[in-house]
Amino acid sequence: AALDPEEVNRALVEAGCSAHVEAAQLVRHKRGRRCLISYDMLDPYGRPFTAFGKIRAKGADSRSFAVQQELWNSGFGPDGQSGAHVAEPLALLPHLGMWVQAEVPGKAFSTLTCDAGQAARAISALHKSAVRPLRRHLIADELAILDERLTMLVERRPEWASHIADIRHAVNER
């Protein structure tokens, strides 16, 4: 249904979004988890733009949509002073398990695509904003993920067990 422009247009109208889908194309699909759809759209004045629908198998990610809206409304839109911008959230479409955001021109934020000064300014602006994340991901969470993956690796490559044990020991020492 999310690839059918007519269906998405009906959902956008119900959500109060005045943009119109002209065409849809599947960009990425992780079966049973999530997918990303690119939409060729027209704004209310007939100007074309691109938007992306983010679908989760568990249902529309209303929490992330709300944080995105809050960031957009707190100086991380095109008029923000931080130099860091988030995509404009357009609509939450729960019955499609999706939220839609406009494409953002420029490069994705990454240590590979920006210098340290840009990164510092963006992170500083985020910390100074009133926007608070809904979830926390701590070092302990990362270590649990690492341990899970190392266990899987030992199962696949038992000959590496001693090297992986060394890695686990080094991680636990820190």
PDB file of C-alpha atoms in Angstrom:
ATOM      1  CA  ALA A   1       0.000   0.000   0.000  1.00  0.00           C
ATOM      2  CA  ALA A   2       2.893   2.391   0.730  1.00  0.00           C
ATOM      3  CA  LEU A   3       4.045   2.040  -2.891  1.00  0.00           C
ATOM      4  CA  ASP A   4       0.624   3.029  -4.233  1.00  0.00           C
ATOM      5  CA  PRO A   5       0.527   6.832  -4.738  1.00  0.00           C
ATOM      6  CA  GLU A   6      -3.284   6.911  -4.476  1.00  0.00           C
ATOM      7  CA  GLU A   7      -3.223   5.111  -1.116  1.00  0.00           C
ATOM      8  CA  VAL A   8      -0.445   7.326   0.250  1.00  0.00           C
ATOM      9  CA  ASN A   9      -2.209  10.484  -0.973  1.00  0.00           C
ATOM     10  CA  ARG A  10      -5.368   9.448   0.903  1.00  0.00           C
ATOM     11  CA  ALA A  11      -3.310   8.878   4.042  1.00  0.00           C
ATOM     12  CA  LEU A  12      -1.523  12.220   3.654  1.00  0.00           C
ATOM     13  CA  VAL A  13      -4.857  14.047   3.376  1.00  0.00           C
ATOM     14  CA  GLU A  14      -6.112  12.270   6.521  1.00  0.00           C
ATOM     15  CA  ALA A  15      -2.920  13.335   8.313  1.00  0.00           C
ATOM     16  CA  GLY A  16      -3.417  16.960   7.259  1.00  0.00           C
ATOM     17  CA  CYS A  17      -0.476  17.057   4.846  1.00  0.00           C
ATOM     18  CA  SER A  18      -1.117  19.002   1.650  1.00  0.00           C
ATOM     19  CA  ALA A  19       1.745  17.510  -0.379  1.00  0.00           C
ATOM     20  CA  HIS A  20       0.848  15.139  -3.203  1.00  0.00           C
ATOM     21  CA  VAL A  21       2.628  11.923  -4.253  1.00  0.00           C
ATOM     22  CA  GLU A  22       3.294  11.559  -7.972  1.00  0.00           C
ATOM     23  CA  ALA A  23       5.402   8.375  -7.896  1.00  0.00           C
ATOM     24  CA  ALA A  24       6.913   5.913  -5.411  1.00  0.00           C
ATOM     25  CA  GLN A  25      10.003   3.736  -5.560  1.00  0.00           C
ATOM     26  CA  LEU A  26      11.370   1.187  -3.116  1.00  0.00           C
ATOM     27  CA  VAL A  27      14.863   2.250  -2.029  1.00  0.00           C
ATOM     28  CA  ARG A  28      15.780  -0.267   0.658  1.00  0.00           C
ATOM     29  CA  HIS A  29      14.033  -3.241   2.226  1.00  0.00           C
ATOM     30  CA  LYS A  30      15.071  -5.343   5.202  1.00  0.00           C
ATOM     31  CA  ARG A  31      12.468  -8.093   5.141  1.00  0.00           C
ATOM     32  CA  GLY A  32      10.439  -8.295   8.346  1.00  0.00           C
ATOM     33  CA  ARG A  33      12.148  -5.199   9.802  1.00  0.00           C
ATOM     34  CA  ARG A  34      11.936  -1.963   7.837  1.00  0.00           C
ATOM     35  CA  CYS A  35      12.004  -0.347   4.431  1.00  0.00           C
ATOM     36  CA  LEU A  36      12.572   3.029   2.841  1.00  0.00           C
ATOM     37  CA  ILE A  37      10.473   4.407  -0.006  1.00  0.00           C
ATOM     38  CA  SER A  38      11.325   7.432  -2.125  1.00  0.00           C
ATOM     39  CA  TYR A  39       8.410   9.612  -3.202  1.00  0.00           C
ATOM     40  CA  ASP A  40       8.331  12.138  -6.041  1.00  0.00           C
ATOM     41  CA  MET A  41       6.001  14.763  -4.624  1.00  0.00           C
ATOM     42  CA  LEU A  42       4.458  18.141  -5.340  1.00  0.00           C
ATOM     43  CA  ASP A  43       4.047  20.800  -2.673  1.00  0.00           C
ATOM     44  CA  PRO A  44       0.753  22.764  -2.469  1.00  0.00           C
ATOM     45  CA  TYR A  45       2.122  25.214  -5.094  1.00  0.00           C
ATOM     46  CA  GLY A  46       2.976  22.451  -7.579  1.00  0.00           C
ATOM     47  CA  ARG A  47       6.733  22.536  -6.940  1.00  0.00           C
ATOM     48  CA  PRO A  48       8.395  19.125  -7.084  1.00  0.00           C
ATOM     49  CA  PHE A  49      10.410  17.688  -4.210  1.00  0.00           C
ATOM     50  CA  THR A  50      11.515  14.316  -2.915  1.00  0.00           C
ATOM     51  CA  ALA A  51      10.388  12.739   0.332  1.00  0.00           C
ATOM     52  CA  PHE A  52      11.092   9.451   2.042  1.00  0.00           C
ATOM     53  CA  GLY A  53       8.705   7.116   3.786  1.00  0.00           C
ATOM     54  CA  LYS A  54      10.237   5.187   6.662  1.00  0.00           C
ATOM     55  CA  ILE A  55       8.377   1.983   7.430  1.00  0.00           C
ATOM     56  CA  ARG A  56       8.872  -0.334  10.398  1.00  0.00           C
ATOM     57  CA  ALA A  57       7.396  -3.804  10.665  1.00  0.00           C
ATOM     58  CA  LYS A  58       6.541  -3.020  14.316  1.00  0.00           C
ATOM     59  CA  GLY A  59       4.472  -0.051  13.183  1.00  0.00           C
ATOM     60  CA  ALA A  60       5.067   3.628  12.560  1.00  0.00           C
ATOM     61  CA  ASP A  61       7.850   5.018  14.742  1.00  0.00           C
ATOM     62  CA  SER A  62       5.829   7.797  16.343  1.00  0.00           C
ATOM     63  CA  ARG A  63       8.543   8.497  18.951  1.00  0.00           C
ATOM     64  CA  SER A  64      11.208   9.215  16.329  1.00  0.00           C
ATOM     65  CA  PHE A  65       8.709  11.262  14.332  1.00  0.00           C
ATOM     66  CA  ALA A  66       7.967  13.375  17.436  1.00  0.00           C
ATOM     67  CA  VAL A  67      11.685  13.952  18.119  1.00  0.00           C
ATOM     68  CA  GLN A  68      12.210  14.875  14.453  1.00  0.00           C
ATOM     69  CA  GLN A  69       9.347  17.396  14.675  1.00  0.00           C
ATOM     70  CA  GLU A  70      10.772  18.831  17.871  1.00  0.00           C
ATOM     71  CA  LEU A  71      14.242  19.195  16.326  1.00  0.00           C
ATOM     72  CA  TRP A  72      12.782  20.764  13.167  1.00  0.00           C
ATOM     73  CA  ASN A  73      10.847  23.275  15.297  1.00  0.00           C
ATOM     74  CA  SER A  74      13.834  23.987  17.584  1.00  0.00           C
ATOM     75  CA  GLY A  75      16.292  25.471  15.124  1.00  0.00           C
ATOM     76  CA  PHE A  76      17.368  22.416  13.161  1.00  0.00           C
ATOM     77  CA  GLY A  77      15.371  23.364  10.078  1.00  0.00           C
ATOM     78  CA  PRO A  78      16.772  25.390   7.161  1.00  0.00           C
ATOM     79  CA  ASP A  79      16.715  28.648   9.141  1.00  0.00           C
ATOM     80  CA  GLY A  80      18.589  27.230  12.136  1.00  0.00           C
ATOM     81  CA  GLN A  81      21.851  28.797  13.258  1.00  0.00           C
ATOM     82  CA  SER A  82      23.664  25.542  14.082  1.00  0.00           C
ATOM     83  CA  GLY A  83      24.491  24.626  10.511  1.00  0.00           C
ATOM     84  CA  ALA A  84      23.030  21.175  11.200  1.00  0.00           C
ATOM     85  CA  HIS A  85      19.648  20.392   9.720  1.00  0.00           C
ATOM     86  CA  VAL A  86      17.229  17.518  10.037  1.00  0.00           C
ATOM     87  CA  ALA A  87      14.691  16.501   7.443  1.00  0.00           C
ATOM     88  CA  GLU A  88      11.309  18.168   7.675  1.00  0.00           C
ATOM     89  CA  PRO A  89       8.811  15.688   9.104  1.00  0.00           C
ATOM     90  CA  LEU A  90       5.742  15.769   6.870  1.00  0.00           C
ATOM     91  CA  ALA A  91       3.289  13.203   8.206  1.00  0.00           C
ATOM     92  CA  LEU A  92       2.844  10.216  10.479  1.00  0.00           C
ATOM     93  CA  LEU A  93       0.813   7.522   8.702  1.00  0.00           C
ATOM     94  CA  PRO A  94       0.144   4.842  11.344  1.00  0.00           C
ATOM     95  CA  HIS A  95      -2.057   2.562   9.236  1.00  0.00           C
ATOM     96  CA  LEU A  96       0.821   2.282   6.734  1.00  0.00           C
ATOM     97  CA  GLY A  97       3.339   1.787   9.558  1.00  0.00           C
ATOM     98  CA  MET A  98       5.219   4.790   8.219  1.00  0.00           C
ATOM     99  CA  TRP A  99       6.283   8.359   8.677  1.00  0.00           C
ATOM    100  CA  VAL A 100       7.256  10.655   5.816  1.00  0.00           C
ATOM    101  CA  GLN A 101      10.001  13.259   5.764  1.00  0.00           C
ATOM    102  CA  ALA A 102      11.253  15.634   3.072  1.00  0.00           C
ATOM    103  CA  GLU A 103      14.652  15.039   1.569  1.00  0.00           C
ATOM    104  CA  VAL A 104      17.414  17.254   2.958  1.00  0.00           C
ATOM    105  CA  PRO A 105      19.955  18.658   0.529  1.00  0.00           C
ATOM    106  CA  GLY A 106      23.602  18.232   1.441  1.00  0.00           C
ATOM    107  CA  LYS A 107      25.666  15.488   2.979  1.00  0.00           C
ATOM    108  CA  ALA A 108      24.726  13.187   5.827  1.00  0.00           C
ATOM    109  CA  PHE A 109      26.338  14.025   9.153  1.00  0.00           C
ATOM    110  CA  SER A 110      29.342  11.813   9.576  1.00  0.00           C
ATOM    111  CA  THR A 111      32.900  12.145  10.760  1.00  0.00           C
ATOM    112  CA  LEU A 112      33.810  11.254   7.172  1.00  0.00           C
ATOM    113  CA  THR A 113      31.889  14.137   5.601  1.00  0.00           C
ATOM    114  CA  CYS A 114      32.457  17.045   7.969  1.00  0.00           C
ATOM    115  CA  ASP A 115      35.377  18.512   9.804  1.00  0.00           C
ATOM    116  CA  ALA A 116      35.766  18.475  13.570  1.00  0.00           C
ATOM    117  CA  GLY A 117      34.586  22.082  13.888  1.00  0.00           C
ATOM    118  CA  GLN A 118      31.336  21.367  12.054  1.00  0.00           C
ATOM    119  CA  ALA A 119      30.761  18.284  14.169  1.00  0.00           C
ATOM    120  CA  ALA A 120      31.456  20.184  17.383  1.00  0.00           C
ATOM    121  CA  ARG A 121      29.059  23.017  16.439  1.00  0.00           C
ATOM    122  CA  ALA A 122      26.284  20.571  15.528  1.00  0.00           C
ATOM    123  CA  ILE A 123      26.718  18.517  18.688  1.00  0.00           C
ATOM    124  CA  SER A 124      26.932  21.648  20.830  1.00  0.00           C
ATOM    125  CA  ALA A 125      23.723  23.010  19.283  1.00  0.00           C
ATOM    126  CA  LEU A 126      21.985  19.716  19.932  1.00  0.00           C
ATOM    127  CA  HIS A 127      23.091  19.655  23.576  1.00  0.00           C
ATOM    128  CA  LYS A 128      22.047  23.284  24.084  1.00  0.00           C
ATOM    129  CA  SER A 129      18.604  22.687  22.601  1.00  0.00           C
ATOM    130  CA  ALA A 130      15.632  21.775  24.746  1.00  0.00           C
ATOM    131  CA  VAL A 131      15.127  18.586  22.721  1.00  0.00           C
ATOM    132  CA  ARG A 132      15.709  15.467  24.787  1.00  0.00           C
ATOM    133  CA  PRO A 133      16.004  11.994  23.312  1.00  0.00           C
ATOM    134  CA  LEU A 134      13.347   9.496  24.266  1.00  0.00           C
ATOM    135  CA  ARG A 135      15.832   6.645  24.550  1.00  0.00           C
ATOM    136  CA  ARG A 136      19.325   6.316  25.909  1.00  0.00           C
ATOM    137  CA  HIS A 137      22.040   4.152  24.435  1.00  0.00           C
ATOM    138  CA  LEU A 138      24.934   3.755  26.819  1.00  0.00           C
ATOM    139  CA  ILE A 139      28.357   2.175  26.590  1.00  0.00           C
ATOM    140  CA  ALA A 140      26.941  -0.829  28.447  1.00  0.00           C
ATOM    141  CA  ASP A 141      24.434  -1.251  25.602  1.00  0.00           C
ATOM    142  CA  GLU A 142      27.245  -1.204  23.036  1.00  0.00           C
ATOM    143  CA  LEU A 143      29.248  -3.717  25.058  1.00  0.00           C
ATOM    144  CA  ALA A 144      26.251  -6.049  25.238  1.00  0.00           C
ATOM    145  CA  ILE A 145      25.885  -5.874  21.451  1.00  0.00           C
ATOM    146  CA  LEU A 146      29.605  -6.528  21.017  1.00  0.00           C
ATOM    147  CA  ASP A 147      29.457  -9.533  23.345  1.00  0.00           C
ATOM    148  CA  GLU A 148      26.478 -10.965  21.467  1.00  0.00           C
ATOM    149  CA  ARG A 149      28.264 -10.603  18.119  1.00  0.00           C
ATOM    150  CA  LEU A 150      31.500 -12.069  19.468  1.00  0.00           C
ATOM    151  CA  THR A 151      29.557 -15.084  20.739  1.00  0.00           C
ATOM    152  CA  MET A 152      28.070 -15.559  17.277  1.00  0.00           C
ATOM    153  CA  LEU A 153      31.517 -15.240  15.717  1.00  0.00           C
ATOM    154  CA  VAL A 154      32.980 -17.921  17.996  1.00  0.00           C
ATOM    155  CA  GLU A 155      30.154 -20.242  16.953  1.00  0.00           C
ATOM    156  CA  ARG A 156      30.984 -19.664  13.276  1.00  0.00           C
ATOM    157  CA  ARG A 157      34.765 -19.635  13.647  1.00  0.00           C
ATOM    158  CA  PRO A 158      35.754 -21.743  16.672  1.00  0.00           C
ATOM    159  CA  GLU A 159      39.414 -21.518  15.653  1.00  0.00           C
ATOM    160  CA  TRP A 160      39.293 -17.816  16.583  1.00  0.00           C
ATOM    161  CA  ALA A 161      38.043 -18.486  20.131  1.00  0.00           C
ATOM    162  CA  SER A 162      41.305 -17.604  21.867  1.00  0.00           C
ATOM    163  CA  HIS A 163      41.672 -14.333  19.921  1.00  0.00           C
ATOM    164  CA  ILE A 164      38.077 -13.406  20.688  1.00  0.00           C
ATOM    165  CA  ALA A 165      38.668 -14.226  24.363  1.00  0.00           C
ATOM    166  CA  ASP A 166      41.589 -11.758  24.254  1.00  0.00           C
ATOM    167  CA  ILE A 167      39.292  -9.106  22.796  1.00  0.00           C
ATOM    168  CA  ARG A 168      36.678  -9.722  25.492  1.00  0.00           C
ATOM    169  CA  HIS A 169      39.360  -9.491  28.190  1.00  0.00           C
ATOM    170  CA  ALA A 170      40.703  -6.201  26.755  1.00  0.00           C
ATOM    171  CA  VAL A 171      37.174  -4.742  26.609  1.00  0.00           C
ATOM    172  CA  ASN A 172      36.433  -5.736  30.192  1.00  0.00           C
ATOM    173  CA  GLU A 173      39.702  -4.205  31.402  1.00  0.00           C
ATOM    174  CA  ARG A 174      38.577  -0.753  30.272  1.00  0.00           C
TER     175      ARG A 174
END
